[in-house]
């Protein structure tokens, strides 16, 4: 069993889900945006748990076809009646202000105010989440039932105490060096204010993944990027064109804490190893996940998969963006995400990494007809249990396809047997000296053990 598999097996006895949920809940009240102090506060909280390098990129910096925007900060916002009673109050929910609203303080009639108000008539109790990042504008969001209580003959005081000034865009990076420089990228947007699934669920899962992976000695180097959506990923790519070339596999994480099954959106390449590893892991879940083809709309995989980069980066989520009523509303709150779902998402990611970490090809050292398994205690006994039968079947699959050209993932796909069972079969066959890993620098642990054994034997015989 690999150290990642041991962690996954032990996670049931630890309260991983509770910890993931509590971290998301602690970040929930913060008013984040694509720049500003809420984003910084969030990154600092992540940085208190994992080694995080925080970068500040000045407003006005060109990043490909875009420019880093002015920095937005907000202190207060409200609509008050003529008696000064707050009818809509930012202090109650930061979704009440259109994110990136320019400052305003004025008295106006209902008719003048109305075009700046946003509601969801189909869900009269929910507040919508709206933004105006790239067009200077202002607005307020409220529950439709709040709007219906406003008096069309009254005048209202409107205040948005915000600032939009030269400043910086902030993002965070956690770099965990592995045995090789090839990287696995995990990217999640962290720019939404009080929305739990989109995307505190993924921010929390990514933070705890980094915390866990840092404890293991792994083949790949892991890089976590916590950045505001779209402009953050574009900024990271503009500043890391060279580093991006080392990304061998990548996952954008988003909306993975609600009760829906998993969806994995493939990379633009469509058959990248990450696409296949994710599909295998989702297929083995009690509630099998769904694999979606790439499309140029969605989360930050759009940037990583733009044709100039075309990186093997897919997107793991539960419900697909825009397809469920709670999406971008106040109903995406802490009741919409669950500890068990967060923990499962964390385990699914570890399982995907575990496939990537150990997806080697092997060579059968006894390729002329089947080796006699019974003589080597590899064939079980007559009438063995179904799980033993599957293990034996896995050994036969591994022996047959280990011609140096088929990886363990190829064999898992073709046989339909879980990757972990295929890998255990390969480990056992290596120990029985029927199999050897191929691939130069990427020789795996088992093989190095095997070659140590050979070396010891040779040394001994020299001294004999
Ligand atoms: Zn969103």
mmCIF file of C-alpha atoms and ligand atoms in Angstrom, residues 189 192 198 299 327-328, ligand 1:
data_model
loop_
_atom_site.group_PDB
_atom_site.id
_atom_site.type_symbol
_atom_site.label_atom_id
_atom_site.label_comp_id
_atom_site.label_asym_id
_atom_site.label_seq_id
_atom_site.Cartn_x
_atom_site.Cartn_y
_atom_site.Cartn_z
ATOM 1 C CA UNK A 189 -10.278 30.514 -7.454
ATOM 2 C CA UNK A 192 -15.996 34.975 -4.336
ATOM 3 C CA UNK A 198 -18.267 28.198 -5.153
ATOM 4 C CA UNK A 299 -13.536 27.915 -14.635
ATOM 5 C CA UNK A 327 -25.418 28.842 -8.045
ATOM 6 C CA UNK A 328 -24.220 32.430 -7.405
HETATM 7 ZN ZN1 LIG B 1 -18.533 31.511 -9.422
#
